[in-house]
């Protein structure tokens, strides 16, 4: 858990360059996978696949882009303006842009940060729009002693000062749902009901929730029913295995094929991004775990 908190915060504040360059993957293509691994079947096209940059930061962004093209991944999550040109060279979408936020803890739920957040988000909305992208992440931040209702009031007041600008530029602000039980103590938007109420108050098609399946399984469970009943409020999905935030395979408790079928059946046209931390020893095995996750979710 500690690694997640450090790495994600670092990514949100800075443009990340992977420690391992393109040369570390000399055999992308059919040779990118182990020789005894079956060739992946063609993707069905019902799910739009993405992968979070920070969880595969042992690869350079160039290498991750090449791997994404090989696996049928159409976009990369959590990439800021400085690295968008790399994605563009590989024909990949920036499925969840970042760089406007202050931190995971200092967010829209605390009025003390509104002035700076408003300026930053107005500027970043312009950048996202000019680049031809759609989604821009945001965070509630921590409660720091305030009630959930006060946090809602504050978030509503602050976001109302930027949402019209987002609407005019065709940019969707997406507030991520985190668990406060394990990974993000004191985070305000730690349950779907709080986030949905904020969506209702803002009443804008340009404000949605980033429904992180891993986080909401920890916070409240009941994932499939929640998605079926509230999908209009969810604009993006993240995956990871529970417990541990690792592979979404048989070592964890969530039934991802069933969850992805539920998402598919809502008519969702956005992205499902893999955001698990590979729990494998070798680079090759970590790459294979991403391939397996894409195949598992391709329903």
Coordinates of C-alpha atoms in Angstrom, one line a residue:
X1 CA 0.0 0.0 0.0
X2 CA 2.8 2.4 0.8
X3 CA 4.2 2.1 -2.7
X4 CA 0.8 3.0 -4.2
X5 CA 0.5 6.2 -2.1
X6 CA 4.0 7.3 -3.1
X7 CA 4.0 6.4 -6.7
X8 CA 0.5 7.7 -7.5
X9 CA 1.2 11.1 -5.8
X10 CA 4.5 11.4 -7.7
X11 CA 2.8 10.7 -11.0
X12 CA 0.1 13.2 -10.4
X13 CA 2.7 15.9 -9.7
X14 CA 5.3 15.2 -12.2
X15 CA 5.7 13.7 -15.7
X16 CA 7.1 10.3 -15.2
X17 CA 9.8 8.7 -17.4
X18 CA 10.1 5.0 -17.1
X19 CA 13.4 3.6 -15.9
X20 CA 13.4 0.9 -18.6
X21 CA 13.5 2.1 -22.2
X22 CA 12.2 0.8 -25.4
X23 CA 15.4 -1.4 -25.8
X24 CA 14.3 -3.4 -22.8
X25 CA 11.5 -4.8 -25.0
X26 CA 13.3 -5.8 -28.1
X27 CA 10.8 -8.4 -29.2
X28 CA 7.4 -6.7 -29.0
X29 CA 5.0 -8.3 -31.3
X30 CA 4.4 -12.0 -31.2
X31 CA 7.7 -12.4 -29.4
X32 CA 6.7 -9.9 -26.6
X33 CA 5.0 -12.8 -24.8
X34 CA 6.7 -15.9 -23.6
X35 CA 7.2 -18.6 -26.3
X36 CA 4.9 -21.0 -24.5
X37 CA 2.1 -18.4 -24.2
X38 CA -0.8 -18.8 -26.6
X39 CA -1.3 -16.0 -29.1
X40 CA -4.1 -13.7 -27.7
X41 CA -7.4 -13.9 -29.5
X42 CA -8.7 -10.9 -31.3
X43 CA -10.5 -8.4 -29.1
X44 CA -14.2 -8.1 -29.4
X45 CA -14.5 -4.4 -29.3
X46 CA -17.2 -4.1 -26.7
X47 CA -14.8 -2.8 -24.0
X48 CA -12.5 0.1 -24.7
X49 CA -9.2 -0.9 -23.0
X50 CA -6.7 1.4 -21.3
X51 CA -3.8 1.0 -18.9
X52 CA -2.7 3.3 -16.1
X53 CA 0.8 4.8 -16.7
X54 CA 1.9 4.6 -13.1
X55 CA 1.3 0.9 -12.6
X56 CA 3.7 0.0 -15.5
X57 CA 6.3 2.7 -14.8
X58 CA 9.1 0.0 -15.0
X59 CA 8.7 0.6 -18.8
X60 CA 9.4 3.9 -20.5
X61 CA 6.3 5.5 -21.9
X62 CA 7.6 4.7 -25.4
X63 CA 7.8 1.0 -24.5
X64 CA 4.3 1.1 -22.8
X65 CA 2.9 2.7 -26.0
X66 CA 4.4 0.0 -28.2
X67 CA 3.1 -2.7 -25.9
X68 CA -0.3 -1.2 -25.8
X69 CA -0.5 -1.2 -29.6
X70 CA 0.6 -4.9 -29.5
X71 CA -2.1 -5.9 -27.0
X72 CA -5.0 -3.9 -28.5
X73 CA -5.0 -1.2 -25.8
X74 CA -6.3 2.0 -27.2
X75 CA -5.3 4.5 -24.5
X76 CA -3.1 5.3 -21.5
X77 CA -4.5 6.7 -18.3
X78 CA -3.0 9.4 -16.1
X79 CA -0.6 11.1 -18.5
X80 CA -0.1 14.9 -18.5
X81 CA 0.5 17.4 -21.2
X82 CA 4.3 17.0 -21.4
X83 CA 3.9 13.4 -22.4
X84 CA 0.9 13.6 -24.7
X85 CA 3.1 13.9 -27.8
X86 CA 4.4 10.4 -27.1
X87 CA 0.9 9.0 -27.0
X88 CA 0.1 10.8 -30.2
X89 CA 3.0 9.3 -32.0
X90 CA 1.6 5.9 -31.3
X91 CA -2.0 6.8 -32.1
X92 CA -3.1 6.3 -28.5
X93 CA -5.7 8.3 -26.6
X94 CA -5.0 10.0 -23.3
X95 CA -8.0 8.4 -21.6
X96 CA -7.7 10.2 -18.3
X97 CA -5.6 13.4 -18.3
X98 CA -4.0 14.7 -15.2
X99 CA -1.9 17.6 -14.0
X100 CA -4.5 20.1 -12.8
X101 CA -4.8 18.7 -9.3
X102 CA -2.8 19.8 -6.2
X103 CA -2.6 16.4 -4.6
X104 CA -4.9 13.5 -3.6
X105 CA -5.4 15.1 -0.2
X106 CA -5.9 18.8 -1.1
X107 CA -9.0 18.8 -3.2
X108 CA -12.4 20.3 -4.0
X109 CA -13.9 19.4 -0.7
X110 CA -11.9 22.0 1.2
X111 CA -12.7 25.6 0.3
X112 CA -9.2 26.7 1.3
X113 CA -7.9 25.2 -2.0
X114 CA -10.6 26.6 -4.3
X115 CA -8.8 29.7 -5.6
X116 CA -5.8 27.7 -6.7
X117 CA -7.8 24.8 -8.0
X118 CA -10.1 27.0 -10.1
X119 CA -7.1 28.7 -11.8
X120 CA -5.4 25.4 -12.4
X121 CA -8.4 23.6 -13.7
X122 CA -9.5 26.4 -16.0
X123 CA -6.0 26.4 -17.6
X124 CA -5.9 22.6 -17.8
X125 CA -9.4 22.3 -19.3
X126 CA -8.1 24.5 -22.2
X127 CA -5.0 22.2 -22.6
X128 CA -7.1 19.1 -22.7
X129 CA -9.5 20.5 -25.2
X130 CA -6.8 21.8 -27.5
X131 CA -5.2 18.4 -27.5
X132 CA -8.5 16.8 -28.5
X133 CA -9.0 14.8 -25.3
X134 CA -12.0 14.5 -23.1
X135 CA -11.4 13.3 -19.5
X136 CA -9.7 15.3 -16.7
X137 CA -9.3 13.8 -13.3
X138 CA -10.1 15.5 -10.0
X139 CA -10.2 14.7 -6.3
X140 CA -12.3 15.5 -3.3
X141 CA -9.3 15.6 -1.0
X142 CA -9.4 14.8 2.7
X143 CA -12.0 15.8 5.3
X144 CA -9.7 17.1 7.9
X145 CA -12.5 17.1 10.5
X146 CA -15.3 18.4 8.4
X147 CA -18.5 16.5 8.0
X148 CA -19.4 14.7 4.7
X149 CA -22.2 17.2 4.2
X150 CA -19.8 20.2 4.6
X151 CA -17.4 18.6 2.1
X152 CA -20.2 18.2 -0.4
X153 CA -21.2 21.8 0.0
X154 CA -17.6 22.9 -0.5
X155 CA -17.1 20.7 -3.5
X156 CA -20.3 21.9 -5.1
X157 CA -19.4 25.5 -4.6
X158 CA -15.9 25.2 -6.0
X159 CA -16.7 23.0 -9.0
X160 CA -19.6 25.2 -10.1
X161 CA -17.0 27.8 -10.8
X162 CA -15.3 25.7 -13.5
X163 CA -18.0 23.3 -14.8
X164 CA -19.4 25.8 -17.3
X165 CA -15.9 26.3 -18.7
X166 CA -15.6 22.5 -19.0
X167 CA -18.9 22.3 -20.8
X168 CA -17.9 25.0 -23.3
X169 CA -14.7 23.1 -24.1
X170 CA -16.2 19.6 -24.2
X171 CA -14.1 18.4 -21.2
X172 CA -15.5 16.0 -18.6
X173 CA -14.2 16.4 -15.1
X174 CA -14.1 13.0 -13.4
X175 CA -13.8 12.7 -9.6
X176 CA -12.1 9.4 -8.5
X177 CA -13.7 7.3 -5.8
X178 CA -11.1 6.0 -3.3
X179 CA -11.4 3.8 -0.3
X180 CA -10.5 5.5 3.0
X181 CA -10.3 2.1 4.9
X182 CA -6.8 1.1 3.6
X183 CA -5.3 3.3 1.0
X184 CA -6.5 6.9 1.5
X185 CA -7.5 7.5 5.1
X186 CA -9.8 10.6 5.5
X187 CA -10.7 10.9 1.8
X188 CA -14.1 12.5 1.4
X189 CA -15.3 10.8 -1.8
X190 CA -14.9 7.3 -0.4
X191 CA -18.3 5.9 -1.3
X192 CA -20.5 6.0 -4.4
X193 CA -23.4 7.7 -2.6
X194 CA -21.3 10.8 -1.8
X195 CA -20.1 11.1 -5.3
X196 CA -23.5 10.5 -6.9
X197 CA -25.0 13.3 -4.7
X198 CA -22.3 15.6 -5.9
X199 CA -23.1 14.7 -9.5
X200 CA -26.8 15.4 -8.9
X201 CA -26.0 18.8 -7.3
X202 CA -23.8 19.9 -10.2
X203 CA -26.3 18.5 -12.7
X204 CA -23.9 18.6 -15.6
X205 CA -23.0 16.0 -18.3
X206 CA -19.4 17.2 -17.9
X207 CA -19.0 16.0 -14.3
X208 CA -18.8 12.2 -13.7
X209 CA -17.3 9.8 -11.3
X210 CA -14.3 7.6 -12.0
X211 CA -15.6 4.4 -10.5
X212 CA -12.5 2.5 -9.2
X213 CA -13.7 -1.1 -8.8
X214 CA -10.8 -2.0 -6.5
X215 CA -11.5 0.9 -4.1
X216 CA -15.3 0.5 -4.1
X217 CA -15.0 -3.2 -3.4
X218 CA -13.1 -2.3 -0.3
X219 CA -15.4 0.6 0.7
X220 CA -18.8 -0.9 0.1
X221 CA -18.9 -4.0 -2.2
X222 CA -22.1 -4.7 -4.2
X223 CA -20.2 -3.6 -7.3
X224 CA -22.4 -5.0 -10.1
X225 CA -25.7 -3.7 -8.6
X226 CA -24.1 -0.3 -8.1
X227 CA -22.9 -0.2 -11.7
X228 CA -26.3 -1.3 -13.1
X229 CA -28.3 1.2 -11.0
X230 CA -26.0 4.2 -11.2
X231 CA -24.1 3.9 -14.5
X232 CA -25.1 7.3 -15.8
X233 CA -23.0 8.9 -13.1
X234 CA -19.9 6.8 -14.0
X235 CA -17.7 8.1 -16.8
X236 CA -14.6 5.8 -16.4
X237 CA -13.6 2.6 -14.6
X238 CA -10.3 1.4 -13.0
X239 CA -9.5 -2.3 -12.2
X240 CA -7.2 -4.0 -9.7
X241 CA -7.4 -7.2 -7.6
X242 CA -8.8 -7.3 -4.1
X243 CA -7.0 -7.7 -1.7
X244 CA -3.6 -6.4 -2.5
X245 CA -4.2 -4.3 -5.7
X246 CA -2.4 -6.8 -7.8
X247 CA -3.5 -9.0 -10.8
X248 CA -7.2 -9.4 -11.5
X249 CA -6.8 -13.2 -11.8
X250 CA -8.0 -16.1 -9.7
X251 CA -5.8 -15.1 -6.8
X252 CA -8.3 -12.4 -5.8
X253 CA -12.0 -12.1 -4.9
X254 CA -13.6 -10.0 -7.7
X255 CA -15.3 -11.6 -10.7
X256 CA -14.0 -9.3 -13.4
X257 CA -15.6 -11.0 -16.4
X258 CA -19.0 -10.6 -14.7
X259 CA -18.3 -7.0 -13.8
X260 CA -17.2 -6.2 -17.3
X261 CA -20.3 -7.8 -18.7
X262 CA -22.4 -5.6 -16.4
X263 CA -20.5 -2.5 -17.7
X264 CA -20.9 -3.6 -21.3
X265 CA -24.6 -4.1 -20.9
X266 CA -25.1 -0.6 -19.6
X267 CA -24.0 0.6 -23.1
X268 CA -20.9 2.2 -21.7
X269 CA -18.7 3.7 -24.4
X270 CA -15.8 5.1 -22.3
X271 CA -12.6 3.4 -21.1
X272 CA -11.9 0.6 -18.7
X273 CA -8.3 1.1 -17.4
X274 CA -6.1 -1.6 -15.9
X275 CA -4.7 -0.1 -12.7
X276 CA -3.2 -3.1 -10.9
X277 CA 0.3 -3.3 -9.6
X278 CA 1.9 -6.5 -11.2
X279 CA 2.9 -8.9 -8.5
X280 CA 5.4 -10.8 -10.7
X281 CA 9.1 -11.2 -10.5
X282 CA 10.2 -10.7 -14.1
X283 CA 9.4 -8.0 -16.7
X284 CA 8.1 -10.6 -19.0
X285 CA 5.7 -12.0 -16.4
X286 CA 4.4 -8.5 -15.6
X287 CA 3.8 -7.9 -19.3
X288 CA 2.0 -11.2 -19.6
X289 CA -0.2 -10.2 -16.6
X290 CA -1.4 -7.2 -18.5
X291 CA -2.1 -9.2 -21.6
X292 CA -4.1 -11.7 -19.5
X293 CA -6.1 -8.9 -17.8
X294 CA -7.1 -7.4 -21.2
X295 CA -8.3 -10.8 -22.4
X296 CA -10.2 -11.4 -19.1
X297 CA -12.0 -8.1 -19.4
X298 CA -12.7 -8.4 -23.1
X299 CA -16.3 -9.6 -22.9

